[in-house]
Tab-separated table of C-alpha atoms in Angstrom:
chain	number	residue	atom	x	y	z
M	1077	MET	CA	0.000	0.000	0.000
M	1078	CYS	CA	2.844	2.400	0.840
M	1079	ASN	CA	4.391	1.776	-2.598
M	1080	GLU	CA	1.051	2.536	-4.271
M	1081	ILE	CA	0.718	5.797	-2.322
M	1082	GLU	CA	4.287	6.787	-3.181
M	1083	ALA	CA	3.681	6.090	-6.890
M	1084	LEU	CA	0.472	8.134	-6.905
M	1085	MET	CA	2.170	11.031	-5.113
M	1086	GLN	CA	5.001	10.977	-7.645
M	1087	GLU	CA	2.535	10.961	-10.546
M	1088	LEU	CA	0.635	13.886	-9.014
M	1089	ALA	CA	3.868	15.823	-8.477
M	1090	ASP	CA	4.818	15.233	-12.139
M	1091	LEU	CA	1.430	16.523	-13.305
M	1092	GLN	CA	1.765	19.628	-11.141
M	1093	ALA	CA	5.282	20.259	-12.460
M	1094	ARG	CA	3.853	20.186	-16.016
M	1095	GLY	CA	1.102	22.645	-15.084
M	1096	LEU	CA	-1.603	19.961	-15.066
M	1097	GLY	CA	-2.439	20.162	-11.358
M	1098	ASP	CA	-6.103	20.922	-12.150
M	1099	SER	CA	-6.501	18.236	-14.814
M	1100	ALA	CA	-9.038	15.419	-14.556
M	1101	ARG	CA	-6.260	12.901	-13.932
M	1102	ALA	CA	-4.776	15.024	-11.131
M	1103	LYS	CA	-8.173	15.243	-9.441
M	1104	GLU	CA	-8.636	11.493	-9.838
M	1105	ILE	CA	-5.224	10.857	-8.251
M	1106	ALA	CA	-6.012	13.235	-5.376
M	1107	ALA	CA	-9.249	11.344	-4.676
M	1108	LEU	CA	-7.421	8.005	-4.868
M	1109	LEU	CA	-4.746	9.272	-2.492
M	1110	GLY	CA	-7.419	10.236	0.023
M	1111	GLN	CA	-8.896	6.732	-0.122
M	1112	LYS	CA	-5.472	5.073	0.124
M	1113	MET	CA	-4.461	7.231	3.090
M	1114	ASP	CA	-7.690	6.322	4.898
M	1115	SER	CA	-7.029	2.635	4.237
M	1116	LEU	CA	-3.428	3.005	5.411
M	1117	GLU	CA	-4.567	4.651	8.645
M	1118	VAL	CA	-6.970	1.773	9.337
M	1119	ALA	CA	-4.234	-0.774	8.583
M	1120	ILE	CA	-1.782	0.977	10.916
M	1121	ARG	CA	-4.325	1.133	13.736
M	1122	LYS	CA	-5.114	-2.580	13.324
M	1123	ALA	CA	-1.425	-3.472	13.298
M	1124	ILE	CA	-0.806	-1.486	16.486
M	1125	ALA	CA	-3.844	-3.047	18.179
M	1126	LYS	CA	-2.520	-6.505	17.281
M	1127	LYS	CA	0.910	-5.664	18.720
M	1128	VAL	CA	-0.647	-4.315	21.916
M	1129	VAL	CA	-2.502	-7.592	22.436
M	1130	GLU	CA	0.619	-9.647	21.754
M	1131	ASP	CA	2.999	-7.561	23.880
M	1132	PHE	CA	0.803	-6.646	26.845
M	1133	LYS	CA	-1.204	-9.826	27.441
M	1134	ASP	CA	1.546	-11.016	29.802
M	1135	PRO	CA	3.811	-8.028	30.558
M	1136	PHE	CA	5.718	-9.711	33.411
M	1137	GLY	CA	6.012	-13.287	32.100
M	1138	PRO	CA	9.552	-12.879	30.675
M	1139	LEU	CA	10.699	-11.127	33.872
M	1140	LYS	CA	9.376	-14.009	35.945
M	1141	ALA	CA	11.137	-16.555	33.700
M	1142	MET	CA	14.447	-14.667	33.910
M	1143	THR	CA	14.118	-14.387	37.700
M	1144	GLU	CA	13.599	-18.145	38.021
M	1145	ALA	CA	16.671	-18.740	35.844
M	1146	ALA	CA	18.772	-16.331	37.931
M	1147	TYR	CA	17.808	-18.112	41.168
M	1148	ALA	CA	18.391	-21.619	39.793
M	1149	PRO	CA	20.665	-23.667	42.130
M	1150	PRO	CA	24.334	-23.809	41.032
M	1151	ASP	CA	24.173	-27.565	40.401
M	1152	VAL	CA	21.325	-27.339	37.862
M	1153	ALA	CA	22.358	-28.519	34.404
M	1154	ASP	CA	22.512	-25.901	31.606
M	1155	ARG	CA	21.979	-23.159	34.188
M	1156	GLU	CA	24.030	-20.617	32.222
M	1157	GLU	CA	22.454	-21.424	28.856
M	1158	VAL	CA	18.925	-21.211	30.251
M	1159	PHE	CA	19.645	-17.834	31.852
M	1160	VAL	CA	21.105	-16.405	28.635
M	1161	LYS	CA	18.016	-17.535	26.730
M	1162	LYS	CA	15.572	-16.127	29.295
M	1163	ALA	CA	17.499	-12.841	29.606
M	1164	ALA	CA	17.435	-12.366	25.828
M	1165	ALA	CA	13.676	-13.024	25.783
M	1166	PHE	CA	13.215	-10.500	28.610
M	1167	GLN	CA	15.162	-7.803	26.746
M	1168	LYS	CA	13.331	-8.488	23.492
M	1169	HIS	CA	9.937	-8.336	25.195
M	1170	SER	CA	10.775	-5.133	27.089
M	1171	LYS	CA	11.906	-3.431	23.878
M	1172	SER	CA	8.829	-4.640	22.025
M	1173	MET	CA	6.468	-3.270	24.697
M	1174	ALA	CA	8.242	0.092	24.677
M	1175	ASP	CA	8.321	0.306	20.872
M	1176	THR	CA	4.633	-0.613	20.592
M	1177	ALA	CA	3.666	2.037	23.153
M	1178	ALA	CA	5.741	4.659	21.322
M	1179	SER	CA	4.137	3.654	18.002
M	1180	LEU	CA	0.700	4.083	19.555
M	1181	ALA	CA	1.661	7.545	20.832
M	1182	LYS	CA	2.911	8.612	17.386
M	1183	SER	CA	0.128	7.000	15.339
M	1184	GLY	CA	-2.357	9.844	15.751
M	1185	ALA	CA	-4.742	7.632	17.717
M	1186	VAL	CA	-3.786	9.456	20.944
M	1187	THR	CA	-5.301	12.918	20.518
M	1188	ASP	CA	-4.205	14.248	23.916
M	1189	LYS	CA	-0.626	15.509	23.459
M	1190	ARG	CA	0.131	15.205	27.162
M	1191	MET	CA	-0.918	11.556	27.094
M	1192	ALA	CA	1.155	10.906	23.978
M	1193	ASP	CA	4.207	12.531	25.572
M	1194	GLU	CA	3.706	10.515	28.768
M	1195	LEU	CA	3.510	7.291	26.754
M	1196	ILE	CA	6.796	8.103	25.026
M	1197	ARG	CA	8.500	9.088	28.296
M	1198	THR	CA	7.359	5.945	30.108
M	1199	ALA	CA	8.363	3.724	27.180
M	1200	ALA	CA	11.839	5.279	27.305
M	1201	LYS	CA	12.069	4.550	31.051
M	1202	VAL	CA	11.164	0.889	30.457
M	1203	LYS	CA	13.893	0.646	27.822
M	1204	LYS	CA	16.383	2.282	30.179
M	1205	VAL	CA	15.719	0.134	33.255
M	1206	ALA	CA	15.436	-3.246	31.449
M	1207	PRO	CA	19.220	-3.676	30.858
M	1208	GLN	CA	19.857	-2.729	34.490
M	1209	VAL	CA	17.446	-5.455	35.626
M	1210	GLU	CA	19.151	-8.007	33.378
M	1211	HIS	CA	22.596	-6.996	34.693
M	1212	ALA	CA	21.380	-7.307	38.296
M	1213	ALA	CA	19.929	-10.746	37.489
M	1214	ARG	CA	23.275	-11.800	36.042
M	1215	ILE	CA	25.014	-10.749	39.297
M	1216	VAL	CA	22.556	-12.894	41.277
M	1217	LEU	CA	23.262	-15.828	38.942
M	1218	ASP	CA	27.018	-15.439	39.416
M	1219	ASN	CA	26.771	-14.764	43.182
M	1220	PRO	CA	23.927	-16.961	44.467
M	1221	ASP	CA	24.853	-16.394	48.136
M	1222	SER	CA	25.093	-12.584	47.957
M	1223	GLU	CA	22.235	-10.892	49.819
M	1224	ALA	CA	23.371	-7.499	48.502
M	1225	ALA	CA	23.033	-8.758	44.916
M	1226	LYS	CA	19.537	-10.070	45.634
M	1227	GLU	CA	18.462	-6.801	47.275
M	1228	ASN	CA	19.748	-4.789	44.312
M	1229	PHE	CA	17.933	-7.110	41.894
M	1230	ASP	CA	14.689	-6.812	43.870
M	1231	ARG	CA	14.971	-3.013	43.915
M	1232	LEU	CA	15.475	-2.793	40.165
M	1233	LYS	CA	12.704	-5.321	39.524
M	1234	GLU	CA	10.359	-3.158	41.579
M	1235	GLU	CA	11.297	-0.098	39.505
M	1236	TYR	CA	10.798	-2.063	36.277
M	1237	GLU	CA	7.423	-3.413	37.397
M	1238	MET	CA	6.271	0.077	38.367
M	1239	GLN	CA	7.185	1.520	34.957
M	1240	VAL	CA	5.685	-1.418	33.030
M	1241	ASN	CA	2.479	-1.197	35.059
M	1242	LYS	CA	2.282	2.502	34.257
M	1243	LEU	CA	2.989	1.847	30.577
M	1244	THR	CA	0.361	-0.912	30.436
M	1245	ASN	CA	-2.270	1.346	31.995
M	1246	LEU	CA	-1.409	4.201	29.625
M	1247	VAL	CA	-1.606	1.917	26.595
M	1248	HIS	CA	-4.968	0.468	27.583
M	1249	ALA	CA	-6.347	3.916	28.452
M	1250	ASN	CA	-5.436	5.255	25.011
M	1251	MET	CA	-6.412	2.273	22.883
M	1252	ASP	CA	-9.708	2.281	21.034
M	1253	THR	CA	-11.620	-0.374	22.993
M	1254	VAL	CA	-13.446	-1.787	19.976
M	1255	GLU	CA	-10.236	-2.090	17.938
M	1256	PHE	CA	-8.472	-3.694	20.891
M	1257	LEU	CA	-11.220	-6.282	21.391
M	1258	GLU	CA	-11.300	-7.064	17.675
M	1259	ALA	CA	-7.528	-7.621	17.710
M	1260	SER	CA	-7.862	-9.767	20.851
M	1261	GLU	CA	-10.511	-11.929	19.212
M	1262	ASP	CA	-8.375	-12.381	16.079
M	1263	HIS	CA	-5.274	-13.198	18.137
M	1264	LEU	CA	-7.197	-15.682	20.279
M	1265	ARG	CA	-8.617	-17.436	17.241
M	1266	GLU	CA	-5.179	-17.706	15.569
M	1267	THR	CA	-3.550	-18.972	18.776
M	1268	LEU	CA	-6.166	-21.645	19.389
M	1269	GLU	CA	-6.133	-22.792	15.758
M	1270	ALA	CA	-2.373	-23.294	16.086
M	1271	ALA	CA	-2.931	-25.243	19.322
M	1272	LYS	CA	-5.558	-27.442	17.653
M	1273	ALA	CA	-3.175	-28.321	14.820
M	1274	LEU	CA	-0.294	-29.145	17.174
M	1275	ILE	CA	-2.428	-31.263	19.493
M	1276	LYS	CA	-3.865	-33.178	16.552
M	1277	THR	CA	-0.392	-34.147	15.289
M	1278	GLY	CA	1.049	-34.620	18.789
M	1279	LYS	CA	4.433	-33.366	17.561
M	1280	ASP	CA	5.222	-30.564	20.019
M	1281	PRO	CA	3.155	-30.794	23.230
M	1282	GLN	CA	5.194	-28.066	24.949
M	1283	LEU	CA	4.514	-25.535	22.186
M	1284	ALA	CA	0.870	-26.589	22.100
M	1285	PHE	CA	0.469	-25.816	25.780
M	1286	GLN	CA	2.278	-22.488	25.326
M	1287	HIS	CA	-0.417	-21.569	22.807
M	1288	VAL	CA	-3.119	-22.668	25.243
M	1289	ALA	CA	-1.576	-20.592	28.054
M	1290	SER	CA	-1.308	-17.606	25.704
M	1291	ALA	CA	-4.987	-17.957	24.798
M	1292	ALA	CA	-5.946	-18.056	28.475
M	1293	ARG	CA	-3.959	-14.851	29.118
M	1294	THR	CA	-5.647	-13.153	26.164
M	1295	ALA	CA	-9.058	-14.120	27.549
M	1296	LYS	CA	-8.055	-12.685	30.924
M	1297	LEU	CA	-7.033	-9.454	29.218
M	1298	VAL	CA	-10.445	-9.271	27.532
M	1299	GLN	CA	-12.089	-9.748	30.936
M	1300	ASN	CA	-10.039	-6.872	32.364
M	1301	VAL	CA	-11.017	-4.576	29.499
M	1302	ALA	CA	-14.681	-5.531	29.926
M	1303	GLU	CA	-14.485	-4.855	33.665
M	1304	GLY	CA	-13.062	-1.413	32.906
M	1305	GLU	CA	-15.972	-0.664	30.577
M	1306	ILE	CA	-18.478	-1.920	33.159
M	1307	GLU	CA	-16.919	0.344	35.778
M	1308	ASN	CA	-16.952	3.270	33.351
M	1309	THR	CA	-20.589	3.128	32.246
M	1310	GLU	CA	-23.788	4.256	33.931
M	1311	ASP	CA	-25.951	2.691	31.205
M	1312	PRO	CA	-27.757	-0.210	32.964
M	1313	THR	CA	-28.527	-2.148	29.767
M	1314	PHE	CA	-24.954	-1.985	28.486
M	1315	LYS	CA	-23.633	-2.878	31.932
M	1316	ALA	CA	-25.903	-5.950	32.198
M	1317	ASN	CA	-25.138	-7.197	28.668
M	1318	LEU	CA	-21.396	-6.729	29.054
M	1319	THR	CA	-21.350	-8.353	32.496
M	1320	ALA	CA	-23.079	-11.437	31.073
M	1321	ALA	CA	-20.632	-11.610	28.149
M	1322	LYS	CA	-17.624	-11.085	30.431
M	1323	ASP	CA	-18.803	-13.831	32.797
M	1324	HIS	CA	-19.132	-16.200	29.831
M	1325	VAL	CA	-15.455	-15.552	28.996
M	1326	ALA	CA	-14.431	-16.225	32.602
M	1327	GLN	CA	-16.404	-19.480	32.664
M	1328	SER	CA	-14.909	-20.679	29.367
M	1329	VAL	CA	-11.214	-20.470	30.335
M	1330	GLY	CA	-11.055	-23.335	32.847
M	1331	PRO	CA	-12.788	-25.933	30.645
M	1332	MET	CA	-10.628	-24.918	27.652
M	1333	VAL	CA	-7.375	-25.337	29.608
M	1334	ALA	CA	-8.506	-28.623	31.214
M	1335	SER	CA	-9.586	-30.106	27.877
M	1336	ALA	CA	-6.297	-28.995	26.292
M	1337	ARG	CA	-4.289	-30.679	29.044
M	1338	SER	CA	-6.317	-33.853	28.583
M	1339	ALA	CA	-5.839	-33.856	24.804
M	1340	ILE	CA	-2.104	-33.085	25.027
M	1341	THR	CA	-1.508	-35.968	27.442
M	1342	GLN	CA	-3.484	-38.336	25.178
M	1343	PRO	CA	-1.864	-37.944	21.745
M	1344	GLY	CA	-3.883	-39.563	19.008
M	1345	ASN	CA	-7.107	-39.560	21.047
M	1346	SER	CA	-9.547	-37.991	18.569
M	1347	ALA	CA	-12.348	-37.757	21.141
M	1348	ALA	CA	-10.167	-35.734	23.542
M	1349	HIS	CA	-9.051	-33.511	20.666
M	1350	GLU	CA	-12.663	-32.936	19.632
M	1351	VAL	CA	-13.616	-31.919	23.184
M	1352	PHE	CA	-10.740	-29.423	23.228
M	1353	CYS	CA	-11.820	-27.976	19.873
M	1354	THR	CA	-15.351	-27.504	21.197
M	1355	LYS	CA	-14.156	-25.772	24.376
M	1356	ALA	CA	-11.732	-23.586	22.388
M	1357	ASP	CA	-14.515	-22.519	20.020
M	1358	ASP	CA	-16.712	-21.727	23.014
M	1359	MET	CA	-14.056	-19.382	24.389
M	1360	VAL	CA	-13.633	-17.636	21.035
M	1361	SER	CA	-17.412	-17.230	20.869
M	1362	ALA	CA	-17.463	-15.739	24.372
M	1363	VAL	CA	-14.765	-13.199	23.476
M	1364	HIS	CA	-16.637	-12.386	20.263
M	1365	ASP	CA	-19.742	-11.647	22.346
M	1366	VAL	CA	-17.788	-9.139	24.468
M	1367	HIS	CA	-16.470	-7.496	21.305
M	1368	GLU	CA	-19.966	-7.370	19.796
M	1369	VAL	CA	-21.596	-5.843	22.902
M	1370	VAL	CA	-18.960	-3.100	23.119
M	1371	ASP	CA	-19.002	-2.461	19.365
M	1372	LYS	CA	-22.787	-2.008	19.318
M	1373	HIS	CA	-22.535	0.338	22.299
M	1374	TYR	CA	-19.903	2.606	20.768
M	1375	ASN	CA	-21.000	2.236	17.133
M	1376	PRO	CA	-24.797	1.981	17.223
M	1377	PRO	CA	-26.561	1.359	13.899
M	1378	PRO	CA	-27.753	4.534	12.156
M	1379	PRO	CA	-31.385	5.512	12.739
M	1380	PRO	CA	-33.884	4.416	10.076
M	1381	PRO	CA	-34.367	6.932	7.253
M	1382	ARG	CA	-37.188	9.402	7.651
M	1383	PRO	CA	-40.332	8.600	5.662
M	1384	PRO	CA	-40.584	10.694	2.501
M	1385	SER	CA	-42.629	13.852	2.963
M	1386	PRO	CA	-45.617	14.504	0.696
M	1387	THR	CA	-44.530	15.958	-2.633
M	1388	PRO	CA	-45.416	19.656	-2.614
M	1389	GLU	CA	-46.735	21.547	-5.605
M	1390	PRO	CA	-43.885	22.727	-7.818
M	1391	VAL	CA	-42.880	26.267	-6.958
M	1392	GLN	CA	-41.157	28.640	-9.310
M	1393	GLU	CA	-37.759	29.127	-7.723
M	1394	PRO	CA	-36.187	32.578	-7.901
M	1395	PRO	CA	-32.788	32.706	-9.597
M	1396	PRO	CA	-30.016	31.850	-7.153
M	1397	ARG	CA	-28.024	34.675	-5.635
M	1398	PRO	CA	-24.362	34.808	-6.468
M	1399	PRO	CA	-22.274	33.495	-3.575
M	1400	SER	CA	-21.002	36.161	-1.209
M	1401	PRO	CA	-17.233	36.489	-1.183
M	1402	GLU	CA	-15.576	34.728	1.757
M	1403	ALA	CA	-13.827	36.968	4.227
M	1404	ALA	CA	-10.077	36.663	4.096
M	1405	ILE	CA	-8.758	34.150	6.618
M	1406	PRO	CA	-6.604	35.950	9.196
M	1407	LEU	CA	-2.961	34.942	9.268
M	1408	GLN	CA	-1.863	33.532	12.606
M	1409	SER	CA	1.435	35.419	12.476
M	1410	GLU	CA	-0.203	38.785	11.743
M	1411	ASN	CA	-3.554	38.536	13.527
M	1412	PRO	CA	-3.417	35.750	16.153
M	1413	ILE	CA	-6.645	36.825	17.885
M	1414	GLY	CA	-8.555	36.881	14.595
M	1415	TYR	CA	-7.017	33.544	13.622
M	1416	ALA	CA	-8.131	31.942	16.923
M	1417	ALA	CA	-11.660	33.284	16.374
M	1418	HIS	CA	-11.663	31.994	12.793
M	1419	GLN	CA	-10.581	28.519	13.949
M	1420	LEU	CA	-13.451	28.335	16.449
M	1421	ASP	CA	-15.934	29.452	13.800
M	1422	LYS	CA	-14.505	26.890	11.373
M	1423	ASP	CA	-14.870	24.113	13.960
M	1424	ALA	CA	-18.422	25.155	14.861
M	1425	LYS	CA	-19.523	25.316	11.212
M	1426	GLN	CA	-18.977	21.567	10.886
M	1427	TRP	CA	-22.411	21.076	12.455
M	1428	GLU	CA	-25.827	22.395	11.602
M	1429	ASP	CA	-26.938	25.096	14.001
M	1430	ASN	CA	-27.930	24.176	17.537
M	1431	ALA	CA	-27.865	26.312	20.676
M	1432	MET	CA	-24.242	25.501	21.533
M	1433	VAL	CA	-22.996	25.918	17.967
M	1434	LEU	CA	-24.734	29.297	17.688
M	1435	ALA	CA	-23.257	30.462	21.002
M	1436	ALA	CA	-19.766	29.376	19.917
M	1437	ARG	CA	-20.061	31.123	16.553
M	1438	LYS	CA	-21.293	34.291	18.245
M	1439	MET	CA	-18.256	34.165	20.542
M	1440	ALA	CA	-16.028	33.838	17.483
M	1441	LYS	CA	-17.701	36.790	15.764
M	1442	LEU	CA	-17.367	39.000	18.843
M	1443	MET	CA	-13.740	37.991	19.309
M	1444	MET	CA	-13.049	38.888	15.669
M	1445	GLN	CA	-14.460	42.357	16.381
M	1446	MET	CA	-12.154	42.683	19.387
M	1447	ALA	CA	-9.237	41.664	17.171
M	1448	GLN	CA	-10.057	44.437	14.697
M	1449	PHE	CA	-10.129	47.033	17.479
M	1450	ALA	CA	-6.883	45.755	19.015
M	1451	ARG	CA	-5.211	46.112	15.591
M	1452	GLY	CA	-6.584	49.630	15.148
M	1453	GLU	CA	-8.729	48.600	12.169
M	1454	GLY	CA	-12.006	50.068	13.438
M	1455	GLY	CA	-15.180	48.127	12.742
M	1456	GLU	CA	-18.134	47.480	15.029
M	1457	VAL	CA	-15.989	47.946	18.147
M	1458	SER	CA	-14.756	51.507	17.801
M	1459	ASN	CA	-14.011	52.703	21.327
M	1460	ARG	CA	-12.787	51.489	24.691
M	1461	LYS	CA	-16.247	51.202	26.213
M	1462	GLN	CA	-17.413	48.970	23.362
M	1463	LEU	CA	-14.311	46.807	23.801
M	1464	ILE	CA	-15.239	46.160	27.436
M	1465	GLU	CA	-18.897	45.538	26.527
M	1466	THR	CA	-17.859	43.090	23.802
M	1467	ALA	CA	-15.749	41.170	26.302
M	1468	LYS	CA	-18.787	40.958	28.598
M	1469	LEU	CA	-20.915	39.604	25.731
M	1470	ILE	CA	-18.288	36.942	24.994
M	1471	VAL	CA	-18.315	35.942	28.661
M	1472	LYS	CA	-22.118	35.717	28.588
M	1473	GLU	CA	-22.036	33.361	25.584
M	1474	SER	CA	-19.294	31.294	27.240
M	1475	GLU	CA	-21.539	30.878	30.282
M	1476	ALA	CA	-24.273	29.524	28.001
M	1477	VAL	CA	-21.818	27.043	26.441
M	1478	VAL	CA	-20.664	25.923	29.892
M	1479	ALA	CA	-24.236	25.469	31.155
M	1480	MET	CA	-25.251	23.357	28.141
M	1481	ALA	CA	-22.096	21.242	28.303
M	1482	ARG	CA	-22.584	20.552	32.007
M	1483	LYS	CA	-26.151	19.386	31.379
M	1484	VAL	CA	-24.876	16.939	28.755
M	1485	ALA	CA	-22.134	15.748	31.123
M	1486	GLU	CA	-24.681	15.182	33.876
M	1487	ALA	CA	-26.876	13.081	31.569
M	1488	CYS	CA	-23.992	11.163	29.926
M	1489	THR	CA	-23.745	7.506	30.996
M	1490	ASP	CA	-20.047	7.204	30.067
M	1491	LYS	CA	-17.834	8.302	32.954
M	1492	ARG	CA	-14.752	8.887	30.784
M	1493	MET	CA	-16.667	11.153	28.415
M	1494	LYS	CA	-18.251	12.916	31.372
M	1495	ARG	CA	-14.803	13.617	32.841
M	1496	ALA	CA	-13.507	14.780	29.445
M	1497	ILE	CA	-16.249	17.423	29.183
M	1498	LEU	CA	-15.938	18.621	32.758
M	1499	GLN	CA	-12.140	18.891	32.602
M	1500	VAL	CA	-12.270	21.355	29.723
M	1501	VAL	CA	-15.504	23.069	30.787
M	1502	ASP	CA	-14.083	23.851	34.207
M	1503	LYS	CA	-11.324	25.908	32.559
M	1504	ILE	CA	-13.679	28.236	30.692
M	1505	PRO	CA	-15.090	30.378	33.569
M	1506	THR	CA	-11.565	31.253	34.729
M	1507	ILE	CA	-10.402	32.151	31.206
M	1508	ALA	CA	-13.588	34.163	30.598
M	1509	THR	CA	-13.163	36.117	33.847
M	1510	GLN	CA	-9.585	36.884	32.843
M	1511	LEU	CA	-10.890	38.172	29.490
M	1512	LYS	CA	-13.007	40.844	31.182
M	1513	ILE	CA	-10.039	42.011	33.232
M	1514	ILE	CA	-7.609	41.969	30.298
M	1515	ALA	CA	-10.102	43.806	28.051
M	1516	ALA	CA	-10.403	46.548	30.678
M	1517	VAL	CA	-6.607	46.807	30.874
M	1518	LYS	CA	-6.328	46.882	27.068
M	1519	ALA	CA	-9.005	49.583	26.896
M	1520	THR	CA	-7.058	51.857	29.251
M	1521	ARG	CA	-3.764	51.337	27.398
M	1522	GLN	CA	-4.968	51.334	23.763
M	1523	GLY	CA	-3.482	54.327	21.971
M	1524	GLY	CA	-1.788	55.659	25.098
M	1525	ASP	CA	1.708	57.051	25.472
M	1526	ASP	CA	3.101	53.869	27.014
M	1527	GLU	CA	3.618	51.643	23.956
M	1528	GLU	CA	5.297	48.934	26.007
M	1529	ALA	CA	2.284	48.672	28.346
M	1530	ASP	CA	-0.066	48.597	25.334
M	1531	GLN	CA	1.996	45.815	23.739
M	1532	GLU	CA	1.939	43.837	26.982
M	1533	ALA	CA	-1.860	44.171	27.160
M	1534	SER	CA	-2.133	43.023	23.523
M	1535	GLU	CA	-0.048	39.928	24.266
M	1536	MET	CA	-2.205	39.102	27.296
M	1537	LEU	CA	-5.353	39.508	25.180
M	1538	THR	CA	-3.874	37.281	22.466
M	1539	ASN	CA	-3.025	34.473	24.888
M	1540	ASN	CA	-6.444	34.695	26.498
M	1541	ALA	CA	-8.271	34.654	23.154
M	1542	GLN	CA	-6.330	31.606	21.985
M	1543	ASN	CA	-7.031	29.755	25.238
M	1544	LEU	CA	-10.732	30.639	25.274
M	1545	MET	CA	-11.422	29.881	21.610
M	1546	GLY	CA	-9.474	26.611	21.889
M	1547	ALA	CA	-11.321	25.551	25.042
M	1548	VAL	CA	-14.721	26.188	23.440
M	1549	SER	CA	-13.691	24.116	20.391
M	1550	GLU	CA	-12.720	21.262	22.711
M	1551	VAL	CA	-16.090	21.530	24.455
M	1552	LEU	CA	-17.933	21.278	21.136
M	1553	TYR	CA	-16.141	18.055	20.186
M	1554	ALA	CA	-16.431	16.551	23.678
M	1555	THR	CA	-20.129	17.422	23.936
M	1556	GLU	CA	-20.937	15.941	20.531
M	1557	ALA	CA	-19.191	12.689	21.522
M	1558	ALA	CA	-20.862	12.559	24.935
M	1559	THR	CA	-24.343	13.227	23.520
M	1560	ILE	CA	-24.235	9.774	21.909
M	1561	ARG	CA	-24.048	8.300	25.427
M	1562	VAL	CA	-27.075	10.261	26.660
M	1563	PRO	CA	-30.325	8.240	26.889
M	1564	GLU	CA	-32.770	9.086	24.111
M	1565	GLU	CA	-35.421	10.638	26.360
M	1566	LYS	CA	-32.882	12.925	28.052
M	1567	ARG	CA	-31.348	13.813	24.697
M	1568	LYS	CA	-34.709	15.171	23.584
M	1569	GLU	CA	-34.969	17.230	26.775
M	1570	LEU	CA	-31.538	18.753	26.172
M	1571	GLY	CA	-32.478	19.737	22.631
M	1572	LEU	CA	-28.917	19.459	21.295
M	1573	GLN	CA	-28.854	17.685	17.942
M	1574	TRP	CA	-25.432	17.198	16.354
M	1575	VAL	CA	-25.791	16.906	12.586
M	1576	LYS	CA	-22.729	17.255	10.379
M	1577	ARG	CA	-23.112	19.598	7.443
M	1578	ASN	CA	-22.782	18.044	3.994
């Protein structure tokens, strides 16, 4: 796919170089590139989800194996060789976990920059401490009677476990739950199919049981994810359905493992193999049910189409008006306040008008007027008193946005989404209050003799405008997402419909 994208980009660049950037072929290539990039993004997200399942289903297994090898009695045969093998597996697994977490952070799936940065930092810490743990384990191996060596090893293991726990939690918190469960189901199915084939031939019982143990760990991981979703939701129907599906997974693990053990110890017994296959399929089905319940919750089917309205009598349409010229988009470097206002208006225009969208767009319009005054361009705000009054109007609209968002948060049944709204909403009153103060300061200094003080006030107003416009944009996105998790009857009471413009 990457080669196809590269070839299309090269062809498009060649067309542009020949002055054919607006040709039919160039437009066709641009459309194809958009489709290919979307497909590539999906493929990358699936690949990362698969790696997360593989790397984090048993984050401490290799550490445990290396620890056992380090503490092996001196008279155990192949003690050195076993340790070297286990230490290499530990290092490889640690690096793989860290690399997968960093890939997730850089993939674009993590929209919170602070979270992405924390993922990268924690992954780097895991990479840094892993060689120290291996070195300490080697000292224990070489000095089995040294208490100091054991204490040092335990201390470094504790540090490693703390960082890996943190990394695991960060990864799971930032993974798309539906994608993760889909990858878990696929991984479980592949693992159990491999186990079935090995048990049937009876060639490698140890590898067969490794597959079985891996499948059991994957099922446990699915249970943990389901428990997190159950804890997160306040939707009683979703909670009940997911609890039932999660319990089915828990009940399927024991019989699958027991039947696998029985089949492995009876090579050639087709009846025992058939029982294992049945129990394995039951576990896959149980995990699929968890995936399906969560998928339907987060991706509900679209509502049925509206019935066609009666055909009205044909009306003679007046000739269409010519489109009004678009206002020039402010440059961020020249007019940062106007640019921030434009960005909010651009974000809000994605949806058809509702009360929150209208309030946000009014804020953007008023802020644009303040920007014109601050730049000495005149316009609807032409004096200091009007500047202060405009700031008050912006604050009033921000209060309306905050009130509506809090009502949605209160009705939302998803605790994570509720927290996401409230975290950003709680910032707005403080920023809005600062705006009134800064506008008053700017009004007293605009056009005065103290140019330095006027410049300082302009910078304060710029920072405030950027923070306020950005916070309101975040609230719009968070509120739209949370509205999906509001029960239908309460959604009607709120009166906030989020319909994307065509």
